[in-house]
Amino acid sequence: MNILVIGSGGRENAFAWKLKQSPKTTQLFIAPGNAGTTDFGINAPIDPTDFKELKKFCIETNIELIIVGPEQPLVEGIVDFFKNDNALNDIMIVGPNKAGAQLEGSKVFAKKFMEKYDIPTAKSFHVDATTIKEGVAFLKSMNAPYVLKADGLAAGKGVLIIDSFEEAEKELNEMLDGKFGEASTKVVIEEFLSGIEVSVFVLTDGKNYKILPEAKDYKRISDGDKGLNTGGMGAVSPVPFANSKFMQKVEEYIIKPTLTGLIQESIDYKGFIFLGLINVDGEPFVIEYNARMGDPETECVFPRIKTDFVDLMTACATTTLDSIELEIDERTAVTVVLVSDGYPESYSKGKIIEGLNAVSDCILFHAGTSIDIESEKIKTSGGRVLAVTALGETIEIARKKAYENVKKITFEGVNFRNDIGMDLIALNK
Ligand code: AMP
Ligand code: GLY
């Protein structure tokens, strides 16, 4: 089977790595991919939101299955584009259509959906320029800290958590005034929930579903969960507090009503649902939905899935997930992300990466990397550069292996967190 993975991050590198292991993969392409994805397939330099170019490419290379990694093309309707075109509509696609991707693309849509289907989430109120007064009154009725969320996609920057009421009121006005452009013409004001977060992944074909291994993401830039929010500095899977009792609640109170809700809204959702959850005294609440896999969670979760990935993806696209047995590696995976100095703010690029060949007994996923044309060496080209995943019988063993390898890799300005998994080890004691 000829397969196209859309995207260029560590997540898409993990998809390519997994798909390449299947004997059913004939040719694998990644659009646009990174320096690491060339180990598994051929990179096609096409922007993930350039649907016309993707169409041309799929016809030329006889693509039979597409997996969409990032949210932007999903929210812009890539699935609808392919399904509505007679030349393309027999290509299988894993990813929700535009209506389904609204779970991530519009926080107002997601909150209304959760309220309608009685899915546990923080209390909220949504505002636009015509309802600022009511919004401020709602803010006043809440306790600090105050949570403000831009409705639309804002490159991971659209959530503000603010300590003072005055500051929150000012930010609310600025957001509605265009602080995040189109994305903040509507704003969700939310109750602050206190607890520990976990990412849960569901693969659904619109009828059946599989719960994939969960993971804990480390979002802040510095050790001890300090500093700015990032796309993710590391991950651990499984998560000890997401025990069977907790996961049963997640399935009953969150996953089942979410899937029932999608069916009742006539949304034929085929793809991943990423539940950003928070554990409040043993009870799961939804912080956010995403219409895709997480990054770096994918690099941590996929190495634990033993099932043939072409089988899994085609079953998702053809509504036969009930025929698949999900086989999971019981070991713990620890993923550490290496980033460029300055990330998540401005950072330098083009730094030559050394030590990649010294890595052993772990899996190396590339994210922001490219090939330096002059030296033919691999260089940095993004904020998040590489993800190193190691598996072990315990978190301690997996951590040790991951960090031994992280330390073999060098580039000017390399930065990573030293404490991935430490909180979970402490919780276990
Ligand atoms: P999001 O972009 O929705 O994932 O939000 C970014 C981060 O903000 C989340 O991972 C949480 O750490 C935090 N957050 C969002 N909503 C809430 C909330 N209602 N209560 C507490 N923390 C929140
Ligand atoms: N790691 C969080 C995300 O992918 O959104």
CSV table of C-alpha atoms and ligand atoms in Angstrom, one decimal:
chain,number,residue,atom,x,y,z
A,1,MET,CA,0.0,0.0,0.0
A,2,ASN,CA,1.2,3.5,-0.8
A,3,ILE,CA,0.9,5.8,2.2
A,4,LEU,CA,1.2,9.5,2.7
A,5,VAL,CA,1.8,11.0,6.2
A,6,ILE,CA,1.1,14.8,6.4
A,7,GLY,CA,3.2,16.9,8.7
A,8,SER,CA,6.8,17.5,9.7
A,9,GLY,CA,7.2,17.1,13.5
A,10,GLY,CA,8.3,14.4,15.9
A,11,ARG,CA,4.7,13.1,15.8
A,12,GLU,CA,4.9,12.5,12.0
A,13,ASN,CA,8.4,10.9,12.4
A,14,ALA,CA,6.8,8.5,14.9
A,15,PHE,CA,4.0,7.7,12.4
A,16,ALA,CA,6.5,7.1,9.6
A,17,TRP,CA,8.7,4.9,11.9
A,18,LYS,CA,5.6,2.8,12.9
A,19,LEU,CA,4.2,2.5,9.4
A,20,LYS,CA,7.6,1.5,7.9
A,21,GLN,CA,7.6,-1.6,10.2
A,22,SER,CA,4.5,-3.0,8.5
A,23,PRO,CA,5.1,-5.5,5.7
A,24,LYS,CA,2.0,-4.0,4.1
A,25,THR,CA,3.7,-0.6,3.4
A,26,THR,CA,4.9,-0.4,-0.2
A,27,GLN,CA,5.9,3.2,-0.6
A,28,LEU,CA,5.8,5.7,2.2
A,29,PHE,CA,5.8,9.5,1.7
A,30,ILE,CA,5.9,12.3,4.2
A,31,ALA,CA,4.8,15.8,3.3
A,32,PRO,CA,6.9,17.8,4.1
A,33,GLY,CA,8.7,15.6,6.6
A,34,ASN,CA,12.1,16.3,8.3
A,35,ALA,CA,15.6,15.0,8.1
A,36,GLY,CA,14.6,11.9,10.2
A,37,THR,CA,11.6,10.9,8.1
A,38,THR,CA,13.9,10.2,5.2
A,39,ASP,CA,15.0,7.0,7.1
A,40,PHE,CA,11.5,5.6,6.5
A,41,GLY,CA,10.2,7.1,3.3
A,42,ILE,CA,10.5,9.9,0.8
A,43,ASN,CA,9.9,13.5,1.8
A,44,ALA,CA,7.6,15.5,-0.5
A,45,PRO,CA,8.1,19.3,0.0
A,46,ILE,CA,4.4,20.2,0.1
A,47,ASP,CA,2.7,22.5,2.6
A,48,PRO,CA,0.1,20.5,4.7
A,49,THR,CA,-2.5,23.1,3.9
A,50,ASP,CA,-1.9,23.2,0.1
A,51,PHE,CA,-4.7,20.8,-0.7
A,52,LYS,CA,-4.4,21.2,-4.5
A,53,GLU,CA,-0.7,20.3,-4.5
A,54,LEU,CA,-1.4,17.3,-2.2
A,55,LYS,CA,-4.1,16.2,-4.6
A,56,LYS,CA,-1.7,16.3,-7.5
A,57,PHE,CA,0.9,14.4,-5.6
A,58,CYS,CA,-1.6,11.7,-4.4
A,59,ILE,CA,-2.7,11.1,-8.0
A,60,GLU,CA,0.8,10.9,-9.3
A,61,THR,CA,2.1,8.5,-6.7
A,62,ASN,CA,-1.1,6.5,-6.4
A,63,ILE,CA,-1.6,7.1,-2.7
A,64,GLU,CA,-4.1,4.7,-1.0
A,65,LEU,CA,-4.0,5.9,2.6
A,66,ILE,CA,-3.4,9.3,4.1
A,67,ILE,CA,-2.7,10.0,7.8
A,68,VAL,CA,-3.1,13.7,8.8
A,69,GLY,CA,-0.8,14.6,11.7
A,70,PRO,CA,-1.3,18.3,12.6
A,71,GLU,CA,-4.5,20.2,13.4
A,72,GLN,CA,-4.3,23.0,10.8
A,73,PRO,CA,-5.2,21.0,7.7
A,74,LEU,CA,-7.9,19.2,9.6
A,75,VAL,CA,-9.5,22.4,10.8
A,76,GLU,CA,-9.2,23.8,7.3
A,77,GLY,CA,-11.1,20.8,5.9
A,78,ILE,CA,-8.5,18.5,4.2
A,79,VAL,CA,-10.8,15.5,4.7
A,80,ASP,CA,-13.8,17.2,3.2
A,81,PHE,CA,-11.6,18.3,0.3
A,82,PHE,CA,-10.6,14.7,-0.5
A,83,LYS,CA,-13.9,13.2,0.1
A,84,ASN,CA,-15.8,15.7,-2.1
A,85,ASP,CA,-13.5,15.1,-5.1
A,86,ASN,CA,-14.3,12.2,-7.4
A,87,ALA,CA,-10.7,11.7,-8.3
A,88,LEU,CA,-9.7,11.3,-4.6
A,89,ASN,CA,-12.6,10.0,-2.7
A,90,ASP,CA,-11.5,6.3,-2.7
A,91,ILE,CA,-8.3,7.3,-0.8
A,92,MET,CA,-8.6,6.2,2.8
A,93,ILE,CA,-8.0,9.0,5.3
A,94,VAL,CA,-7.3,8.9,9.0
A,95,GLY,CA,-8.4,12.3,10.4
A,96,PRO,CA,-11.7,13.9,11.2
A,97,ASN,CA,-13.6,16.1,8.7
A,98,LYS,CA,-14.0,19.9,9.3
A,99,ALA,CA,-17.1,19.4,11.5
A,100,GLY,CA,-15.3,16.9,13.7
A,101,ALA,CA,-12.1,19.0,13.9
A,102,GLN,CA,-14.1,21.8,15.5
A,103,LEU,CA,-13.6,19.9,18.8
A,104,GLU,CA,-10.1,21.4,18.6
A,105,GLY,CA,-10.7,24.3,16.2
A,106,SER,CA,-13.3,26.1,18.3
A,107,LYS,CA,-13.2,26.1,22.1
A,108,VAL,CA,-16.8,27.5,22.1
A,109,PHE,CA,-17.9,24.6,20.0
A,110,ALA,CA,-16.1,22.1,22.3
A,111,LYS,CA,-17.6,23.7,25.5
A,112,LYS,CA,-21.1,23.7,24.1
A,113,PHE,CA,-20.7,20.1,23.0
A,114,MET,CA,-19.5,19.0,26.5
A,115,GLU,CA,-22.4,20.9,28.1
A,116,LYS,CA,-24.9,19.3,25.8
A,117,TYR,CA,-23.6,15.8,26.3
A,118,ASP,CA,-23.0,16.2,30.1
A,119,ILE,CA,-19.2,15.6,29.8
A,120,PRO,CA,-17.3,16.8,32.9
A,121,THR,CA,-15.4,20.0,32.3
A,122,ALA,CA,-14.7,23.3,34.0
A,123,LYS,CA,-17.6,25.8,34.3
A,124,SER,CA,-17.4,28.4,31.6
A,125,PHE,CA,-18.9,31.3,29.8
A,126,HIS,CA,-18.2,32.5,26.3
A,127,VAL,CA,-18.0,36.1,25.2
A,128,ASP,CA,-17.7,38.2,22.1
A,129,ALA,CA,-17.5,41.9,21.5
A,130,THR,CA,-21.2,42.3,22.2
A,131,THR,CA,-21.3,40.6,25.5
A,132,ILE,CA,-18.2,42.0,27.3
A,133,LYS,CA,-20.3,43.3,30.2
A,134,GLU,CA,-21.7,39.8,30.9
A,135,GLY,CA,-18.2,38.3,30.5
A,136,VAL,CA,-16.8,40.7,33.1
A,137,ALA,CA,-19.6,39.9,35.5
A,138,PHE,CA,-18.8,36.1,35.1
A,139,LEU,CA,-15.1,36.8,35.7
A,140,LYS,CA,-16.0,38.6,38.9
A,141,SER,CA,-18.1,35.6,40.1
A,142,MET,CA,-15.0,33.4,39.7
A,143,ASN,CA,-12.1,33.0,42.1
A,144,ALA,CA,-8.5,33.6,41.0
A,145,PRO,CA,-6.6,32.4,39.0
A,146,TYR,CA,-8.7,33.3,35.9
A,147,VAL,CA,-8.5,31.2,32.8
A,148,LEU,CA,-9.1,32.9,29.4
A,149,LYS,CA,-9.1,30.9,26.1
A,150,ALA,CA,-9.1,32.2,22.6
A,151,ASP,CA,-11.8,30.3,20.7
A,152,GLY,CA,-9.7,29.4,17.6
A,153,LEU,CA,-6.3,28.0,16.9
A,154,ALA,CA,-3.6,30.3,18.2
A,155,ALA,CA,-0.4,28.2,17.8
A,156,GLY,CA,-0.6,26.9,21.4
A,157,LYS,CA,-0.6,30.4,22.8
A,158,GLY,CA,-4.3,31.1,23.2
A,159,VAL,CA,-4.7,30.1,26.8
A,160,LEU,CA,-4.0,32.7,29.5
A,161,ILE,CA,-4.0,31.9,33.3
A,162,ILE,CA,-4.0,35.1,35.3
A,163,ASP,CA,-3.8,35.8,39.0
A,164,SER,CA,-5.5,39.2,39.3
A,165,PHE,CA,-9.0,40.2,38.4
A,166,GLU,CA,-7.9,43.6,37.0
A,167,GLU,CA,-5.3,41.9,34.7
A,168,ALA,CA,-7.8,39.3,33.6
A,169,GLU,CA,-10.3,42.0,32.7
A,170,LYS,CA,-7.6,43.9,30.7
A,171,GLU,CA,-6.5,40.7,28.9
A,172,LEU,CA,-10.1,39.8,28.0
A,173,ASN,CA,-10.6,43.2,26.4
A,174,GLU,CA,-7.3,42.9,24.5
A,175,MET,CA,-8.2,39.4,23.3
A,176,LEU,CA,-11.6,40.5,22.0
A,177,ASP,CA,-9.7,43.5,20.4
A,178,GLY,CA,-7.7,41.1,18.2
A,179,LYS,CA,-4.7,40.0,20.4
A,180,PHE,CA,-4.8,36.6,18.7
A,181,GLY,CA,-6.4,37.9,15.5
A,182,GLU,CA,-9.4,36.1,14.2
A,183,ALA,CA,-8.8,33.3,16.9
A,184,SER,CA,-9.9,35.6,19.8
A,185,THR,CA,-13.0,37.2,18.3
A,186,LYS,CA,-14.7,34.9,20.8
A,187,VAL,CA,-13.2,34.0,24.2
A,188,VAL,CA,-14.0,31.3,26.7
A,189,ILE,CA,-13.7,32.3,30.4
A,190,GLU,CA,-13.2,29.2,32.5
A,191,GLU,CA,-13.1,28.1,36.1
A,192,PHE,CA,-9.6,27.1,37.1
A,193,LEU,CA,-9.3,23.4,37.9
A,194,SER,CA,-6.5,22.2,40.2
A,195,GLY,CA,-5.0,18.7,39.7
A,196,ILE,CA,-2.6,16.7,37.7
A,197,GLU,CA,-3.0,16.4,33.9
A,198,VAL,CA,-2.9,13.4,31.7
A,199,SER,CA,-3.3,13.0,27.9
A,200,VAL,CA,-5.7,10.1,26.8
A,201,PHE,CA,-5.9,9.1,23.1
A,202,VAL,CA,-8.8,7.5,21.4
A,203,LEU,CA,-8.8,6.1,17.9
A,204,THR,CA,-12.3,5.9,16.5
A,205,ASP,CA,-13.8,4.9,13.1
A,206,GLY,CA,-17.1,6.7,13.9
A,207,LYS,CA,-18.7,3.6,15.3
A,208,ASN,CA,-16.0,1.6,17.2
A,209,TYR,CA,-13.1,2.8,19.3
A,210,LYS,CA,-9.8,1.8,20.8
A,211,ILE,CA,-8.2,3.5,23.8
A,212,LEU,CA,-4.5,3.9,23.2
A,213,PRO,CA,-2.0,4.1,26.0
A,214,GLU,CA,-2.2,7.4,28.0
A,215,ALA,CA,0.8,9.7,28.6
A,216,LYS,CA,1.8,12.6,30.8
A,217,ASP,CA,3.1,15.6,28.9
A,218,TYR,CA,5.6,18.1,30.4
A,219,LYS,CA,4.5,21.4,29.0
A,220,ARG,CA,6.7,24.0,30.8
A,221,ILE,CA,10.2,24.8,29.6
A,222,SER,CA,12.1,24.4,32.8
A,223,ASP,CA,12.6,21.7,35.5
A,224,GLY,CA,10.0,21.7,38.3
A,225,ASP,CA,7.3,22.9,35.8
A,226,LYS,CA,8.6,26.4,35.8
A,227,GLY,CA,8.8,29.0,33.0
A,228,LEU,CA,6.9,29.4,29.8
A,229,ASN,CA,4.4,26.9,28.3
A,230,THR,CA,5.8,25.0,25.3
A,231,GLY,CA,4.4,22.4,22.9
A,232,GLY,CA,5.8,19.7,25.2
A,233,MET,CA,9.3,19.0,26.6
A,234,GLY,CA,8.8,15.3,27.3
A,235,ALA,CA,6.4,12.6,28.1
A,236,VAL,CA,5.9,9.4,30.1
A,237,SER,CA,3.6,6.4,29.4
A,238,PRO,CA,1.9,4.7,31.2
A,239,VAL,CA,0.8,7.2,33.9
A,240,PRO,CA,0.6,5.5,37.3
A,241,PHE,CA,-2.3,7.5,38.6
A,242,ALA,CA,-4.4,6.7,35.5
A,243,ASN,CA,-5.1,3.3,37.0
A,244,SER,CA,-8.0,1.1,35.9
A,245,LYS,CA,-10.5,2.8,38.3
A,246,PHE,CA,-9.6,6.2,36.8
A,247,MET,CA,-9.6,5.0,33.2
A,248,GLN,CA,-13.0,3.4,33.7
A,249,LYS,CA,-14.4,6.8,34.7
A,250,VAL,CA,-12.7,8.3,31.7
A,251,GLU,CA,-14.4,5.8,29.4
A,252,GLU,CA,-17.8,6.0,31.0
A,253,TYR,CA,-18.1,9.7,31.7
A,254,ILE,CA,-16.0,11.1,28.8
A,255,ILE,CA,-15.2,8.8,25.9
A,256,LYS,CA,-18.6,7.1,25.5
A,257,PRO,CA,-20.6,10.4,25.7
A,258,THR,CA,-18.1,12.1,23.4
A,259,LEU,CA,-18.6,9.4,20.7
A,260,THR,CA,-22.3,9.3,21.2
A,261,GLY,CA,-22.4,13.1,20.9
A,262,LEU,CA,-20.5,13.0,17.6
A,263,ILE,CA,-23.0,10.5,16.2
A,264,GLN,CA,-26.0,12.5,17.4
A,265,GLU,CA,-24.5,15.6,15.8
A,266,SER,CA,-24.1,13.5,12.5
A,267,ILE,CA,-20.4,14.0,12.6
A,268,ASP,CA,-18.7,10.9,11.0
A,269,TYR,CA,-15.4,11.1,13.0
A,270,LYS,CA,-12.6,8.9,11.8
A,271,GLY,CA,-9.3,9.6,13.5
A,272,PHE,CA,-7.7,10.3,16.8
A,273,ILE,CA,-9.3,12.2,19.7
A,274,PHE,CA,-6.8,13.5,22.1
A,275,LEU,CA,-8.4,14.2,25.5
A,276,GLY,CA,-6.5,16.7,27.6
A,277,LEU,CA,-7.7,15.7,31.0
A,278,ILE,CA,-7.1,16.8,34.6
A,279,ASN,CA,-7.5,14.6,37.6
A,280,VAL,CA,-9.3,16.5,40.3
A,281,ASP,CA,-9.4,14.3,43.5
A,282,GLY,CA,-9.7,11.1,41.4
A,283,GLU,CA,-12.3,12.5,39.0
A,284,PRO,CA,-11.4,13.2,35.3
A,285,PHE,CA,-12.4,16.6,33.7
A,286,VAL,CA,-11.8,17.6,30.1
A,287,ILE,CA,-9.4,20.6,29.8
A,288,GLU,CA,-9.4,20.4,26.0
A,289,TYR,CA,-10.1,18.2,23.0
A,290,ASN,CA,-7.6,17.9,20.2
A,291,ALA,CA,-8.5,16.3,16.8
A,292,ARG,CA,-5.1,14.6,16.4
A,293,MET,CA,-2.4,12.8,18.3
A,294,GLY,CA,-0.2,14.8,20.8
A,295,ASP,CA,3.4,15.8,20.3
A,296,PRO,CA,5.6,14.6,22.1
A,297,GLU,CA,3.1,12.1,23.4
A,298,THR,CA,3.0,10.2,20.1
A,299,GLU,CA,6.7,9.6,20.4
A,300,CYS,CA,6.1,8.1,23.8
A,301,VAL,CA,2.8,6.2,23.1
A,302,PHE,CA,3.5,4.6,19.7
A,303,PRO,CA,6.6,2.6,20.8
A,304,ARG,CA,4.2,0.8,23.2
A,305,ILE,CA,1.8,-0.2,20.5
A,306,LYS,CA,2.7,-3.6,19.0
A,307,THR,CA,-0.3,-3.9,16.6
A,308,ASP,CA,0.5,-3.6,12.9
A,309,PHE,CA,0.0,0.1,12.1
A,310,VAL,CA,-1.3,-0.3,8.5
A,311,ASP,CA,-3.9,-2.7,9.8
A,312,LEU,CA,-4.9,-0.2,12.6
A,313,MET,CA,-5.1,2.8,10.3
A,314,THR,CA,-7.0,1.1,7.5
A,315,ALA,CA,-9.4,-0.4,10.0
A,316,CYS,CA,-10.0,3.2,11.3
A,317,ALA,CA,-10.6,4.5,7.7
A,318,THR,CA,-12.9,1.6,6.8
A,319,THR,CA,-15.0,1.4,10.0
A,320,THR,CA,-13.7,-2.0,11.0
A,321,LEU,CA,-11.8,-1.1,14.2
A,322,ASP,CA,-13.8,-3.8,15.9
A,323,SER,CA,-11.7,-6.4,14.0
A,324,ILE,CA,-8.5,-5.2,15.5
A,325,GLU,CA,-6.9,-6.4,18.7
A,326,LEU,CA,-4.7,-3.7,20.2
A,327,GLU,CA,-1.5,-5.2,21.6
A,328,ILE,CA,0.4,-3.0,24.1
A,329,ASP,CA,3.9,-3.3,25.5
A,330,GLU,CA,3.6,-3.2,29.3
A,331,ARG,CA,6.9,-1.4,29.7
A,332,THR,CA,7.3,2.3,30.5
A,333,ALA,CA,8.3,4.7,27.8
A,334,VAL,CA,10.1,8.0,28.7
A,335,THR,CA,10.6,10.7,26.0
A,336,VAL,CA,12.9,13.7,26.4
A,337,VAL,CA,12.7,16.5,23.9
A,338,LEU,CA,15.8,18.5,22.9
A,339,VAL,CA,15.0,22.1,22.0
A,340,SER,CA,16.9,25.1,20.6
A,341,ASP,CA,18.1,27.7,23.1
A,342,GLY,CA,15.4,30.4,23.4
A,343,TYR,CA,12.5,28.2,22.6
A,344,PRO,CA,9.5,28.7,23.0
A,345,GLU,CA,10.3,32.3,22.2
A,346,SER,CA,12.7,33.2,19.3
A,347,TYR,CA,15.5,30.7,18.8
A,348,SER,CA,18.4,30.2,16.4
A,349,LYS,CA,18.4,27.6,13.6
A,350,GLY,CA,21.0,26.0,11.3
A,351,LYS,CA,23.1,24.5,14.1
A,352,ILE,CA,24.9,21.3,13.2
A,353,ILE,CA,23.8,18.3,15.3
A,354,GLU,CA,26.6,15.9,16.5
A,355,GLY,CA,26.4,12.5,18.2
A,356,LEU,CA,23.3,11.1,16.5
A,357,ASN,CA,25.1,8.0,15.4
A,358,ALA,CA,26.2,7.3,19.0
A,359,VAL,CA,22.6,6.8,20.2
A,360,SER,CA,21.8,3.2,21.1
A,361,ASP,CA,19.1,1.2,22.9
A,362,CYS,CA,16.5,4.0,22.4
A,363,ILE,CA,14.4,5.5,19.6
A,364,LEU,CA,15.4,8.8,18.1
A,365,PHE,CA,12.6,10.9,16.5
A,366,HIS,CA,13.4,14.0,14.6
A,367,ALA,CA,11.3,17.1,14.7
A,368,GLY,CA,12.9,20.4,13.7
A,369,THR,CA,15.8,19.1,11.6
A,370,SER,CA,16.9,19.4,8.1
A,371,ILE,CA,19.9,18.4,6.0
A,372,ASP,CA,22.7,21.0,5.6
A,373,ILE,CA,23.3,21.1,1.8
A,374,GLU,CA,27.0,22.0,2.0
A,375,SER,CA,28.2,19.6,4.7
A,376,GLU,CA,25.3,17.0,4.2
A,377,LYS,CA,25.1,17.0,8.0
A,378,ILE,CA,21.9,17.2,10.0
A,379,LYS,CA,21.1,20.7,11.4
A,380,THR,CA,18.5,22.3,13.5
A,381,SER,CA,15.6,23.9,11.8
A,382,GLY,CA,13.0,24.4,14.5
A,383,GLY,CA,12.4,25.0,18.2
A,384,ARG,CA,11.7,21.4,19.2
A,385,VAL,CA,14.6,19.5,17.5
A,386,LEU,CA,14.6,15.9,18.5
A,387,ALA,CA,12.8,13.5,20.8
A,388,VAL,CA,14.6,10.6,22.5
A,389,THR,CA,12.4,7.7,23.8
A,390,ALA,CA,13.6,4.8,25.8
A,391,LEU,CA,11.6,1.8,27.1
A,392,GLY,CA,12.2,0.1,30.4
A,393,GLU,CA,10.6,-2.2,33.0
A,394,THR,CA,10.2,0.8,35.3
A,395,ILE,CA,10.2,4.6,34.9
A,396,GLU,CA,13.6,4.7,36.6
A,397,ILE,CA,15.2,2.4,34.0
A,398,ALA,CA,13.6,4.1,31.0
A,399,ARG,CA,14.6,7.5,32.3
A,400,LYS,CA,18.2,6.4,32.8
A,401,LYS,CA,18.4,5.0,29.3
A,402,ALA,CA,16.7,8.1,27.7
A,403,TYR,CA,19.0,10.6,29.5
A,404,GLU,CA,22.2,8.6,28.8
A,405,ASN,CA,21.4,9.0,25.1
A,406,VAL,CA,20.2,12.6,25.3
A,407,LYS,CA,23.6,13.5,26.7
A,408,LYS,CA,25.4,12.0,23.6
A,409,ILE,CA,23.7,14.5,21.3
A,410,THR,CA,25.1,18.0,21.0
A,411,PHE,CA,24.4,21.2,19.1
A,412,GLU,CA,25.0,24.8,20.0
A,413,GLY,CA,22.4,26.0,22.4
A,414,VAL,CA,20.8,22.6,23.1
A,415,ASN,CA,18.3,22.6,26.0
A,416,PHE,CA,16.2,19.9,27.6
A,417,ARG,CA,14.5,19.2,30.9
A,418,ASN,CA,16.3,17.1,33.4
A,419,ASP,CA,13.3,16.0,35.4
A,420,ILE,CA,11.0,14.1,33.0
A,421,GLY,CA,9.2,11.4,35.0
A,422,MET,CA,10.6,12.5,38.4
A,423,ASP,CA,7.2,13.6,39.7
A,424,LEU,CA,5.7,10.3,38.8
A,425,ILE,CA,8.5,8.4,40.6
A,426,ALA,CA,7.9,10.6,43.7
A,427,LEU,CA,4.1,9.9,43.5
A,428,ASN,CA,4.8,6.1,43.4
A,429,LYS,CA,6.8,6.3,46.6
B,1,AMP,P1,-4.8,24.1,26.4
B,1,AMP,O1,-4.2,24.9,25.3
B,1,AMP,O2,-6.3,24.2,26.4
B,1,AMP,O3,-4.2,22.8,26.6
B,1,AMP,O4,-4.4,24.8,27.8
B,1,AMP,C1,-3.0,25.0,28.1
B,1,AMP,C2,-2.8,24.6,29.5
B,1,AMP,O5,-3.5,25.5,30.3
B,1,AMP,C3,-3.4,23.2,29.9
B,1,AMP,O6,-2.5,22.2,29.6
B,1,AMP,C4,-3.5,23.4,31.4
B,1,AMP,O7,-2.2,23.2,32.0
B,1,AMP,C5,-3.9,24.9,31.5
B,1,AMP,N1,-5.4,25.0,31.6
B,1,AMP,C6,-6.3,25.1,30.6
B,1,AMP,N2,-7.5,25.2,31.1
B,1,AMP,C7,-7.4,25.1,32.5
B,1,AMP,C8,-8.3,25.1,33.6
B,1,AMP,N3,-9.7,25.3,33.3
B,1,AMP,N4,-7.9,24.9,34.8
B,1,AMP,C9,-6.5,24.8,35.0
B,1,AMP,N5,-5.6,24.8,34.1
B,1,AMP,C10,-6.0,24.9,32.8
B,2,GLY,N1,1.6,18.0,23.7
B,2,GLY,C1,0.4,18.7,23.6
B,2,GLY,C2,-0.1,18.8,22.2
B,2,GLY,O1,0.3,18.0,21.4
B,2,GLY,O2,-1.0,19.6,22.1
